Coordinates of C-alpha atoms and ligand atoms in Angstrom, one line a residue:
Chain M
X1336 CA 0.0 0.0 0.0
X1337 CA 3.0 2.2 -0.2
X1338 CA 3.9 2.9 -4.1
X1339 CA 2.6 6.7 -4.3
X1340 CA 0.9 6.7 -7.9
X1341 CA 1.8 10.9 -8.1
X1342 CA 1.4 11.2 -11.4
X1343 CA -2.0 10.6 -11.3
X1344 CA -5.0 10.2 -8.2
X1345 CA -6.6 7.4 -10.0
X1346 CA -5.4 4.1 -7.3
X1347 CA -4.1 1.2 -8.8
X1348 CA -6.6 -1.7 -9.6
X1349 CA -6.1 -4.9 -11.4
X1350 CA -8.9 -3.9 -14.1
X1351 CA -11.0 -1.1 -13.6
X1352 CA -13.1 -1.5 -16.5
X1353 CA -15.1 1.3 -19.1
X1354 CA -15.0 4.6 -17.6
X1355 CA -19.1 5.1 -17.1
X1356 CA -20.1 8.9 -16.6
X1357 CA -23.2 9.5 -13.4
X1358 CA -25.7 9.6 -13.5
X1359 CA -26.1 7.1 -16.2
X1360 CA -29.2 7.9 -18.4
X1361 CA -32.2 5.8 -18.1
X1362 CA -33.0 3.4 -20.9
X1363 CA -34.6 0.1 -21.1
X1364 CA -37.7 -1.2 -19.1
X1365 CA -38.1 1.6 -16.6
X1366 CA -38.2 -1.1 -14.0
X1367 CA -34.5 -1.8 -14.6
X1368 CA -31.4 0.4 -13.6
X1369 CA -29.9 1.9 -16.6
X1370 CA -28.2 -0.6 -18.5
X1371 CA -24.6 1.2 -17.9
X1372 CA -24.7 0.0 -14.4
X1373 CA -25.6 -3.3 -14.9
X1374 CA -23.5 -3.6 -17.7
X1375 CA -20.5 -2.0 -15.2
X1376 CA -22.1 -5.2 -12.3
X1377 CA -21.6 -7.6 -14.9
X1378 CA -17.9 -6.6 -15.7
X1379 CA -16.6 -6.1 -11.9
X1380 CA -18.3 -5.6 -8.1
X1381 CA -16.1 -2.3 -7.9
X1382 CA -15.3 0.0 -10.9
X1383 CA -14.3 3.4 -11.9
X1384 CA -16.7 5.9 -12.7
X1385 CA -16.3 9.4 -13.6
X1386 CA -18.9 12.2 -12.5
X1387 CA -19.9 15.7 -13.9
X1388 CA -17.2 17.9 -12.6
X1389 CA -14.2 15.6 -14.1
X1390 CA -13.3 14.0 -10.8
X1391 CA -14.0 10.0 -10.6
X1392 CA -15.0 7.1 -8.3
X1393 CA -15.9 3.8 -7.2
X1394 CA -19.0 2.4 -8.3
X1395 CA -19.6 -0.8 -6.5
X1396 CA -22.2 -2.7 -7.5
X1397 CA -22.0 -6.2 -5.7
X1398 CA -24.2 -7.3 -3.0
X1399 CA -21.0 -8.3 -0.9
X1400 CA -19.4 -5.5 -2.0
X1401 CA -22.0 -2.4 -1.5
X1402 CA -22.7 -4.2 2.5
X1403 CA -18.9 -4.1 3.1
X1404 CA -18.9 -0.6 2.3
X1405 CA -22.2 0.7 4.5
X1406 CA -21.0 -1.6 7.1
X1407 CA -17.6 -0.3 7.8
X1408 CA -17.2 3.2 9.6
X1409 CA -14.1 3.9 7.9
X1410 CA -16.4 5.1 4.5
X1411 CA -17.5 8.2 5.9
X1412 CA -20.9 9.3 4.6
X1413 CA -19.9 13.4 5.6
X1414 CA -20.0 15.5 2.6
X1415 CA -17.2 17.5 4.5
X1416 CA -14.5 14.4 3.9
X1417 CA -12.0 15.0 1.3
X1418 CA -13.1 13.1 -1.4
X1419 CA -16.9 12.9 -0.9
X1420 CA -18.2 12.0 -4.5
X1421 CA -21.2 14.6 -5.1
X1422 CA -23.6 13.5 -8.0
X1423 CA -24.4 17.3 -8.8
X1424 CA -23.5 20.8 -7.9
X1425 CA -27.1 20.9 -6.0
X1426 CA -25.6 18.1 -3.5
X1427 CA -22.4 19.7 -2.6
X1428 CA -24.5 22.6 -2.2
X1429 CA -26.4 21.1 0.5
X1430 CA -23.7 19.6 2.2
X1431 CA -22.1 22.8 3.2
X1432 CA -25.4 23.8 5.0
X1433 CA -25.6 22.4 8.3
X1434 CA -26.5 19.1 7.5
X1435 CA -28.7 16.3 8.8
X1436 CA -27.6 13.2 10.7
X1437 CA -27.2 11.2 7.4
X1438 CA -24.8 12.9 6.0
X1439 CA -22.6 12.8 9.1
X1440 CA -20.2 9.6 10.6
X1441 CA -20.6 8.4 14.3
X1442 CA -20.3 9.5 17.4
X1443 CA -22.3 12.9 16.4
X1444 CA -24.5 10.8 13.6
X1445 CA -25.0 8.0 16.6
X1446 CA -26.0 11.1 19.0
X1447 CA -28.4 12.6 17.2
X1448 CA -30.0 9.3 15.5
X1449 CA -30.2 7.6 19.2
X1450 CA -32.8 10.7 19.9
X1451 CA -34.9 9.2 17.6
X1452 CA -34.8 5.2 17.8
X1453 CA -37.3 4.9 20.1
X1454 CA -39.9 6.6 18.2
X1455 CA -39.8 4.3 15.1
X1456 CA -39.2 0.6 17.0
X1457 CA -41.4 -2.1 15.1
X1458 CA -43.6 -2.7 17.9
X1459 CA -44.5 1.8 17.9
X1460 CA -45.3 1.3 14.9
X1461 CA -47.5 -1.8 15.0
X1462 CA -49.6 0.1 17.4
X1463 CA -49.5 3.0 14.9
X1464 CA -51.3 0.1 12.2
X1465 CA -54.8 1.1 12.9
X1466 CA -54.3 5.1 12.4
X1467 CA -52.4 3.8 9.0
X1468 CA -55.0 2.0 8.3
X1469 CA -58.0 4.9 8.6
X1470 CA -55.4 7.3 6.9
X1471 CA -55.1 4.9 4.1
X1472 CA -59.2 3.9 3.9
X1473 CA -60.0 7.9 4.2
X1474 CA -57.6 8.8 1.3
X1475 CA -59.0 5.8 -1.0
X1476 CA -62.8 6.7 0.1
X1477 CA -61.9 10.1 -1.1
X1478 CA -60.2 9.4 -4.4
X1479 CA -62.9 7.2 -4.9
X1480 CA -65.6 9.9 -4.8
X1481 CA -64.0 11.9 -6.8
X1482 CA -65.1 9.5 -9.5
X1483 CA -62.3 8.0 -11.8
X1484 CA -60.0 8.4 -13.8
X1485 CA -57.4 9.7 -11.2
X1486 CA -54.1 10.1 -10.8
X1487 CA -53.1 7.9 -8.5
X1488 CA -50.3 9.7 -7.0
X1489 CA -51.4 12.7 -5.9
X1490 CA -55.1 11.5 -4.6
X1491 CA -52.9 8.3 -3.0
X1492 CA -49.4 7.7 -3.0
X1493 CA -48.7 10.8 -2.2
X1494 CA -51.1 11.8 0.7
X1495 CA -50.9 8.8 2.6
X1496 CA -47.1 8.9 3.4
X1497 CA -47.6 13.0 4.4
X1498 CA -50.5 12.5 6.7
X1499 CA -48.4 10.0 8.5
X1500 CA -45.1 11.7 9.0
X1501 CA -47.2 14.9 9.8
X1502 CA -48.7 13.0 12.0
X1503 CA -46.0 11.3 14.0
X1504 CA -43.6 14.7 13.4
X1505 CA -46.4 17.1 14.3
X1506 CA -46.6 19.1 11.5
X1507 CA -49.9 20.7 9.7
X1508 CA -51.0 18.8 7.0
X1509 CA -52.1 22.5 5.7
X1510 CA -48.6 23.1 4.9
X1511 CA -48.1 19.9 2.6
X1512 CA -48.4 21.8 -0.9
X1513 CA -45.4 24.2 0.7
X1514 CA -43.0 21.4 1.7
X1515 CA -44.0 18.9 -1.0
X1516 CA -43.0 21.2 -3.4
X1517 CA -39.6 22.2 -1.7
X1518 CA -39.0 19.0 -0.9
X1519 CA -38.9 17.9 -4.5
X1520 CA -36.8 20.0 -5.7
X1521 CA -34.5 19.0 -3.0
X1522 CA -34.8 15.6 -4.5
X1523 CA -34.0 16.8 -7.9
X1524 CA -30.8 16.5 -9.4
X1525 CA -31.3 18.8 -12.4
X1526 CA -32.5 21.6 -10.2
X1527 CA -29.6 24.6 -9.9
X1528 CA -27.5 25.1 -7.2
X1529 CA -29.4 28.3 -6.0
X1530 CA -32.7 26.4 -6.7
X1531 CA -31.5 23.8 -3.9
X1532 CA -30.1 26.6 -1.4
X1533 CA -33.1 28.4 -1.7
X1534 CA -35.7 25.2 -1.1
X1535 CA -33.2 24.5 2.3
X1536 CA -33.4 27.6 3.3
X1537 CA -37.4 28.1 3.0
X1538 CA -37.8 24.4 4.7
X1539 CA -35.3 25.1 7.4
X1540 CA -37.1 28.5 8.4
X1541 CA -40.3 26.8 8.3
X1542 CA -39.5 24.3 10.3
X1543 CA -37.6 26.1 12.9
X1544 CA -40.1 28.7 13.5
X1545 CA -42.8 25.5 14.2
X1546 CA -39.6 24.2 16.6
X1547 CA -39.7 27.3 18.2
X1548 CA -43.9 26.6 18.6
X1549 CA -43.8 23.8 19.8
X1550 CA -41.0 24.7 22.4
X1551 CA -43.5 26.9 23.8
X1552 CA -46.1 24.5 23.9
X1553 CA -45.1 21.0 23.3
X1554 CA -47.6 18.3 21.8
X1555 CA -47.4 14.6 21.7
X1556 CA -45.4 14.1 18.6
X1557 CA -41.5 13.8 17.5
X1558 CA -41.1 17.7 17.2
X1559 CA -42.2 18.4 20.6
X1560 CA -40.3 15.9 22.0
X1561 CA -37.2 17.5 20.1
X1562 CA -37.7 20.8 20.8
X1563 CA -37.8 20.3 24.6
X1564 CA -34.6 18.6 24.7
X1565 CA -31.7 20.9 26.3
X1566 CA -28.8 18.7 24.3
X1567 CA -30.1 19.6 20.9
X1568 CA -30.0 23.2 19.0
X1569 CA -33.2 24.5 17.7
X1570 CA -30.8 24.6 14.4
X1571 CA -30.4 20.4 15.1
X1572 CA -33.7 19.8 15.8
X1573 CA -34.8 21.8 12.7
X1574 CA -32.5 19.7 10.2
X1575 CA -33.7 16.6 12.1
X1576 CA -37.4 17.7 11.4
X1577 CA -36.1 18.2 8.1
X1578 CA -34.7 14.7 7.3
X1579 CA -37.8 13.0 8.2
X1580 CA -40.4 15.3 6.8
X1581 CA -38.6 14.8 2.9
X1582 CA -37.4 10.5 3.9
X1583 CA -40.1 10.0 5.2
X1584 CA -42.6 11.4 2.5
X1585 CA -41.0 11.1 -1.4
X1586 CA -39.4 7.8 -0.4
X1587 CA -42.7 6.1 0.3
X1588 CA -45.0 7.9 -1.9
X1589 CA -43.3 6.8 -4.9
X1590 CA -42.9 3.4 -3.9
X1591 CA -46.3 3.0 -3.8
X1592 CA -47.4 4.4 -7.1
X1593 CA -44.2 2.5 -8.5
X1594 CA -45.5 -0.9 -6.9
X1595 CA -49.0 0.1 -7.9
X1596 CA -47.9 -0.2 -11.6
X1597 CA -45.3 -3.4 -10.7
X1598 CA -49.0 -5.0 -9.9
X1599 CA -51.0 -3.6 -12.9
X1600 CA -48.4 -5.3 -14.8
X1601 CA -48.3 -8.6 -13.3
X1602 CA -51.8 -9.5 -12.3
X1603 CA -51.0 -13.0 -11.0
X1604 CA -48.6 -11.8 -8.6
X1605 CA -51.1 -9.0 -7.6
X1606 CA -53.9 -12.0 -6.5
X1607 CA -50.8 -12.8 -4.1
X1608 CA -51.0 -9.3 -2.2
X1609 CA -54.3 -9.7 -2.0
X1610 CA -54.3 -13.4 -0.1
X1611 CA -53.2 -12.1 3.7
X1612 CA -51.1 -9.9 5.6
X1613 CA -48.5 -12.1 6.2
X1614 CA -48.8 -12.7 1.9
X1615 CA -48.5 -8.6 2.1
X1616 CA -45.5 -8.6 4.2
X1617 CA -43.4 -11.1 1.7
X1618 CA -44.6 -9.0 -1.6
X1619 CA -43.5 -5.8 -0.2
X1620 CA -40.2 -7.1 0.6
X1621 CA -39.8 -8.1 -2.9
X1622 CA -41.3 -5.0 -4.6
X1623 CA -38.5 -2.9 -2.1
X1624 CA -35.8 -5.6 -3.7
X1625 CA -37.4 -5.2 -7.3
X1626 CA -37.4 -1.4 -7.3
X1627 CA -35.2 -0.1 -5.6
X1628 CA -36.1 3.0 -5.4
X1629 CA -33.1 5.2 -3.8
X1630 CA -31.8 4.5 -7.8
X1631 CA -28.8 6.8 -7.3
X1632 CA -25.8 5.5 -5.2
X1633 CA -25.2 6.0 -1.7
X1634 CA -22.0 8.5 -1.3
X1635 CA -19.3 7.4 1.2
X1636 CA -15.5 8.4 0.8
X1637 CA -12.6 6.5 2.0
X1638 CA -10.8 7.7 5.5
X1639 CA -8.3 5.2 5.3
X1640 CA -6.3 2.6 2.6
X1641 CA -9.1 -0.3 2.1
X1642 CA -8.9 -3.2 -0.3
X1643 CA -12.8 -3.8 -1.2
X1644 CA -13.7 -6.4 -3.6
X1645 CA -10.3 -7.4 -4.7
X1646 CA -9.2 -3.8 -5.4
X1647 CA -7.3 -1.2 -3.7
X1648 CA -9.1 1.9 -2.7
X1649 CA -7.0 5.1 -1.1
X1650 CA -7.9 7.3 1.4
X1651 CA -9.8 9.9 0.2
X1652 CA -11.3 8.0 -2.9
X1653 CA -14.9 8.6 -3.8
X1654 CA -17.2 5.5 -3.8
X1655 CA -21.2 5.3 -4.7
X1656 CA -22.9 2.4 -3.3
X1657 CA -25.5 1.0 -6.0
X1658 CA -28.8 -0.9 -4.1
X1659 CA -30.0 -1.2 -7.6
X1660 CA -27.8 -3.5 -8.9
X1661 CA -26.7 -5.2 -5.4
X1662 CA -30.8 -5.8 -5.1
X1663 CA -30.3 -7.9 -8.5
X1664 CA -26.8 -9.3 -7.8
X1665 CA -27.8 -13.2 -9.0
X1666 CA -25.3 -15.0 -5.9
X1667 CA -27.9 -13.8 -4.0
X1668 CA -31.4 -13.4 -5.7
X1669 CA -31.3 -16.1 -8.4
X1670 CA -33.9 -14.8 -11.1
X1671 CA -33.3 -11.4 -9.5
X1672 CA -34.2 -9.5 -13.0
X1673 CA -37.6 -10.7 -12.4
X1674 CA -40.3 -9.8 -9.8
X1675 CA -41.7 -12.6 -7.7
X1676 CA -44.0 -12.2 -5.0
X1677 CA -43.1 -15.2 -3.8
X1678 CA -39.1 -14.6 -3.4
X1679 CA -37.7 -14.3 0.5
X1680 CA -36.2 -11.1 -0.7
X1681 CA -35.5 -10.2 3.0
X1682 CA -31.6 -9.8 2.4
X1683 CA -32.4 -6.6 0.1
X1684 CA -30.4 -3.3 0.8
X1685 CA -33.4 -1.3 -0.4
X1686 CA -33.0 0.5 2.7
X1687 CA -29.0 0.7 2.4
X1688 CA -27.1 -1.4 5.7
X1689 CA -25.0 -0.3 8.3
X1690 CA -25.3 2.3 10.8
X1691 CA -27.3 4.5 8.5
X1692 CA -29.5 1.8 7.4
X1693 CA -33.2 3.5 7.4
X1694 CA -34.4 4.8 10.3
X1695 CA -37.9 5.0 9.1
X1696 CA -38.4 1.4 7.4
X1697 CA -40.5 0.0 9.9
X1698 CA -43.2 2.8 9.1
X1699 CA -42.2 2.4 5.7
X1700 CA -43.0 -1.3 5.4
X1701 CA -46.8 -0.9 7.5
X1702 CA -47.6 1.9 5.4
X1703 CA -46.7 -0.1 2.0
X1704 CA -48.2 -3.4 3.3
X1705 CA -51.7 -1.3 4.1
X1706 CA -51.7 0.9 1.4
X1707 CA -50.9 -1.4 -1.7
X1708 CA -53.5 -4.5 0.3
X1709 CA -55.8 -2.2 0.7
X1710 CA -55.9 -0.5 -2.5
X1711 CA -55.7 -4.0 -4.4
X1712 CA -58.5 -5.8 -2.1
X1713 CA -61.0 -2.3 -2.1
X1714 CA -60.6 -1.8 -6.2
X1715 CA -60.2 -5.4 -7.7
X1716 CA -60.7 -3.9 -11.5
X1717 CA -58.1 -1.2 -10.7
X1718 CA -56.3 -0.6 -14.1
X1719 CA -54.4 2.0 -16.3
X1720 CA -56.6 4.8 -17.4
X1721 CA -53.5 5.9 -20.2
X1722 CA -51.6 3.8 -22.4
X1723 CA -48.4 2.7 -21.0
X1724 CA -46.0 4.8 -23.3
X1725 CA -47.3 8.0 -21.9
X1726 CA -46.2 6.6 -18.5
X1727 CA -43.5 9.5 -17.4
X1728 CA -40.3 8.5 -15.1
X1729 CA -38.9 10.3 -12.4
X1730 CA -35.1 9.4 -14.1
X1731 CA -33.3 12.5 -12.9
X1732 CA -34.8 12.4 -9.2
X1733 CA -32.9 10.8 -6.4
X1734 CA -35.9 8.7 -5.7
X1735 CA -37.2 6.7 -8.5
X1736 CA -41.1 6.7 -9.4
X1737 CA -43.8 7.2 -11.9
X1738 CA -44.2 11.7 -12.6
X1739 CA -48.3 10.4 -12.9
X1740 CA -49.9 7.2 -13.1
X1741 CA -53.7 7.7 -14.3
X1742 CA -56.1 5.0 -13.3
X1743 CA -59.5 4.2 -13.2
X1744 CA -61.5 1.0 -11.2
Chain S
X1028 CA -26.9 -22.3 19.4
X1029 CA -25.7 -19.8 21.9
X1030 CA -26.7 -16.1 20.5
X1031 CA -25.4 -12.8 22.4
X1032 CA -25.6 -8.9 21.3
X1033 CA -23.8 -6.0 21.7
X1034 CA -25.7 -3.3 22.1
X1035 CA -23.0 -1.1 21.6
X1036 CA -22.8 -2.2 17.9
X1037 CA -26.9 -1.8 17.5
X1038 CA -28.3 0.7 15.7
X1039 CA -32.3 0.2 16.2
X1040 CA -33.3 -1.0 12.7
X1041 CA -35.6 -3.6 14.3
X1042 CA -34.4 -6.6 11.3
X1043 CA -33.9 -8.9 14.6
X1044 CA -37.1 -8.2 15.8
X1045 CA -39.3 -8.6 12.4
X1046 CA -37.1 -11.9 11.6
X1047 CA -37.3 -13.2 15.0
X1048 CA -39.2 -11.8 17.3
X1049 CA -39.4 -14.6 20.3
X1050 CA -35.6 -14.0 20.4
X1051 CA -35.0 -10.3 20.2
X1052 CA -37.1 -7.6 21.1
X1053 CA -36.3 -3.4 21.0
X1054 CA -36.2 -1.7 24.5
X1055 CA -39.2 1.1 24.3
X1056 CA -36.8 3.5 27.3
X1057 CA -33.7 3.6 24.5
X1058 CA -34.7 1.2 21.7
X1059 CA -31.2 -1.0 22.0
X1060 CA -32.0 -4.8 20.9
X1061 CA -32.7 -7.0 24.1
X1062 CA -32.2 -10.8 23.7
X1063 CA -35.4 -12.6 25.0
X1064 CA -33.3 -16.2 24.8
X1065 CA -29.9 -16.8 24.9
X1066 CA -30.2 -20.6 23.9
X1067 CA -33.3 -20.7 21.3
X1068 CA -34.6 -24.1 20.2
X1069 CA -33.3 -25.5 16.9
X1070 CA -36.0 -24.4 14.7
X1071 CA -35.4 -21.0 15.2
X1072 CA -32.0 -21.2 14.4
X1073 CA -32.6 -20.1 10.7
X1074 CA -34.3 -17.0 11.3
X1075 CA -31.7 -16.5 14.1
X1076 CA -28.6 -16.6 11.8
X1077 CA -31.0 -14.8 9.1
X1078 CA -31.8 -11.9 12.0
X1079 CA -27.4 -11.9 12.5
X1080 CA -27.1 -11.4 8.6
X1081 CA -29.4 -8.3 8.2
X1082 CA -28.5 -7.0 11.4
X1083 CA -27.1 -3.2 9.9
X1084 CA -25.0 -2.7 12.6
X1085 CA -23.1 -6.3 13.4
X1086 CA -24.3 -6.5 16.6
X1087 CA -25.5 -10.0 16.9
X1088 CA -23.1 -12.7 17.6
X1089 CA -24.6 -16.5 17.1
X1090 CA -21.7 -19.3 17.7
X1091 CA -22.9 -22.4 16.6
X1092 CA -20.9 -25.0 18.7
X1093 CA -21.7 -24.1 22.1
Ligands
HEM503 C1 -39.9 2.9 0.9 C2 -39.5 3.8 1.7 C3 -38.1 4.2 2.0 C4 -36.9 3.8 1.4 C5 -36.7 3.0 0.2 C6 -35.8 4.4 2.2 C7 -34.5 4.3 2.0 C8 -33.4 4.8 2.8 C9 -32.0 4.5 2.5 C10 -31.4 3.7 1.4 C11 -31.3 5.2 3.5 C12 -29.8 5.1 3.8 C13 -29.1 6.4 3.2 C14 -27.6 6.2 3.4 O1 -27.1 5.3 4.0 O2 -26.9 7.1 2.9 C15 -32.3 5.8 4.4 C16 -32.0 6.6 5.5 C17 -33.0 7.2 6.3 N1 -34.3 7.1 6.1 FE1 -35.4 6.1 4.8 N2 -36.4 5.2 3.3 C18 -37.8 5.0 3.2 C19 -38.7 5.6 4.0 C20 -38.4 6.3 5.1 C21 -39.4 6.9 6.1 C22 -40.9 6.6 6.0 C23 -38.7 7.6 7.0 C24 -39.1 8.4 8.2 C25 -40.1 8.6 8.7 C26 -37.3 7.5 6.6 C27 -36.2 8.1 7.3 C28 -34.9 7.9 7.1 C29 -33.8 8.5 7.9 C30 -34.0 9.5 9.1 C31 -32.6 8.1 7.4 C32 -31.2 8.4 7.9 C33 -30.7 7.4 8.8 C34 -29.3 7.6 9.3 O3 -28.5 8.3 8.6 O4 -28.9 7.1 10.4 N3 -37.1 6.7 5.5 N4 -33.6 5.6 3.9
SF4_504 S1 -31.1 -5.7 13.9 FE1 -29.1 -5.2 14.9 S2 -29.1 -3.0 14.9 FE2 -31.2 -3.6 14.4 S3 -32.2 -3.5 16.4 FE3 -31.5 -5.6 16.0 S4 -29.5 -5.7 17.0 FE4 -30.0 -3.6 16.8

């Protein structure tokens, strides 16, 4: 590990394989990653990758190989580190804002994170499964009213997710226009750099001035519960509130109307999701697997010399853990390409591994396994109300999804 | 099958509790992992060594021989 390669950054690897350029453009069956990453899986676990401002990386793309990397402290995943890979001026614009607990390394990410553990253990949230439940009949009853056709993701994949985190947060659900729309630009990697600044800074205020409410008069929910605590800045509770308003929200929503199609597509396999709850519970684990929708990779740079896969990585190197292709590495989901409702797809990294592995996938999961039953059971002749073609993607967003998906019942 | 945790290492993503929930459970006053059986029966032993797989932050140990 000592010969210094000076002459250029690029660390020494047996075969690096094609250069690839991120964010690789979509092509293909829109419920497959873009075939440059696959094609970049099939050639090598890690590779070299170059992104937009001329500076490259690791792309790992192995099941093995993407869990060693979340798993092991010494990838940091703070923007600050030298050689954090950013996917677009917009995100190293947000990490030099004070940033959120993901996007900083333990003990301060284990300090802030620990605040919150309690609030999303798997039994809270079984309790939570009857308010789910009524959030998730409500919305149907009242996209059903409406008469069809609808879009289904802004009368239901959309609304459900919100009313819950506004819910459990203790935010208005008044507000949800304002921060949905903020939120996605966040989430948009084509937006400009003062574009992102300026969404951060109108979420930030907003939520800091209803930190600074509920301070004064604390409620039972997670904001009140943050904004009483003496160990925790108004500014930290703020960017907490922040973190789980736009995870807990975009994430969710689109994996629903995503699923939703998944299901239109494959009727058999919808029957399945309509059998049980415990049926439920397998289907969503596989839809999670099948679509993983966090389709960008998950940034970590190097803090130390590391050999990963076979290959050599430096200190300071750049890496981007892909779910999508780990998700449909075949050593571990034989058949992966294909969805199958009846897969144990439980070893899935759709919610990344490690000590930043999701913090919200157990409310996640009940309000997937409610919403996509329900919607399934209530509206057996639920179909598309548009051709297929018309279907729009959400390619350049961090989380993958369907723009609209008109149905009718 | 003698399983232990570290709840140092845990990071409250609840995968031992959803994959085997008569073994682990989360503590509601910090949400670390608690072990419910240190010794479980040999048909839980898959989900056990499943539950040590996805656990995110390495923090269940199951040693097969004693
Ligand atoms: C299907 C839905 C969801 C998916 C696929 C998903 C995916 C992910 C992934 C991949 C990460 C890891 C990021 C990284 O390591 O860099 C993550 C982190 C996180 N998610 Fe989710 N998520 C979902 C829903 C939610 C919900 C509903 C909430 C909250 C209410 C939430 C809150 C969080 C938080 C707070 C983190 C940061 C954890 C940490 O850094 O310690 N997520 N999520
Ligand atoms: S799976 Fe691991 S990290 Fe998660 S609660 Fe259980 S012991 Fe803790």
């Amino acid at each position: 590990m000592t010969s210094p390669d000076t002459d250029t950054a690029v660390p020494r690897t047996t075969d690096p394989g094609p250069t690839l350029v991120l964010p690789a453009e979509a092509d293909g069956c829109p419920f497959d990653p873009p075939s440059a990453y696959r094609q970049a899986a099939d050639h090598a676990p890690v590779t070299r990758t170059e992104l937009w401002d001329g500076s490259s990386c690791w792309l790992v793309t192995g099941h093995q190989e993407v869990r060693a990397v979340l798993a092991d402290q010494r990838f940091s995943a703070d923007g600050r580190t030298p050689g954090f890979p950013f996917l677009t001026p917009g995100r190293r614009e947000l990490a030099n804002r004070t940033p959120a607990f993901i996007r900083m390394d333990d003990p301060e990410h284990a300090r802030l994170r620990r605040m919150l553990t309690t609030e999303f253990l798997v039994k809270r949230v079984e309790d939570l499964r009857p308010a789910l439940q009524r959030i998730v009949d409500d919305t149907l009853d009242r996209m059903v009213a409406g008469g069809g056709p609808a879009d289904l993701v802004t009368e239901f994949a959309l609304p459900i997710p919100s009313l819950a985190i506004c819910l459990l947060l203790g935010v208005p659900y008044e507000d949800h226009e304002h921060f949905q729309r903020q939120s996605s630009i966040l989430l948009d990697i084509t937006a400009a750099e003062e574009q992102v600044a300026g969404a951060q800074r109108e979420l930030r205020s907003y939520l800091a001035a209803l930190t600074a409410d509920k301070r004064r008069a604390p409620t039972d929910d997670i904001l009140s519960r943050l904004a009483v605590r003496e160990d925790l800045t108004t500014d930290e509770a703020a960017s907490t509130a922040l973190l789980l308003l736009v995870a807990g929200h975009e994430t969710t929503a689109n994996m629903t109307a995503l699923s939703t199609l998944a299901l239109l597509r494959n009727p058999a396999q919808a029957a399945r999701l309509r059998s049980g709850p415990a049926e439920a519970k397998v289907a969503v684990e596989e839809l999670l697997r099948y679509l993983t929708i966090v389709q960008l990779g998950l940034p970590r740079a190097a803090t130390e010399d590391l050999e990963l896969g076979g290959t050599l990585i430096r200190k300071g190197d750049g890496l981007l853990c892909m779910l999508s292709t780990a998700n449909r590495d075949e050593s571990v989901f034989p058949g992966g390409s294909d969805l199958d409702l009846d897969r144990d797809a439980r070893r899935h990294l759709a919610f990344g591994f490690g000590v930043h592995q999701c913090l919200g996938q157990p409310l996640a999961r009940a309000e997937l396994q409610i919403a996509l039953r329900t919607l399934f059971t209530r509206l057996p002749d639920l179909r598309l109300a548009v051709d297929e073609d018309q279907l729009s993607y959400r390619t350049t967003m961090v989380v993958h999804g369907v723009h609209s998906l008109p149905v009718a019942w | 099958m003698l399983v232990s945790v570290d709840q140092d290492r845990c990071c409250s993503a609840g995968q031992c509790v959803l994959t085997a929930p008569t073994v682990f459970d989360q503590s509601t006053e910090d949400g670390y992992v608690q072990l419910l059986q240190e010794r479980p029966e040999p048909a839980l032993a898959a989900d056990v060594r499943l539950a040590a797989a996805l656990c995110p932050g390495r923090a269940i140990t199951v040693s097969e021989s004693a």
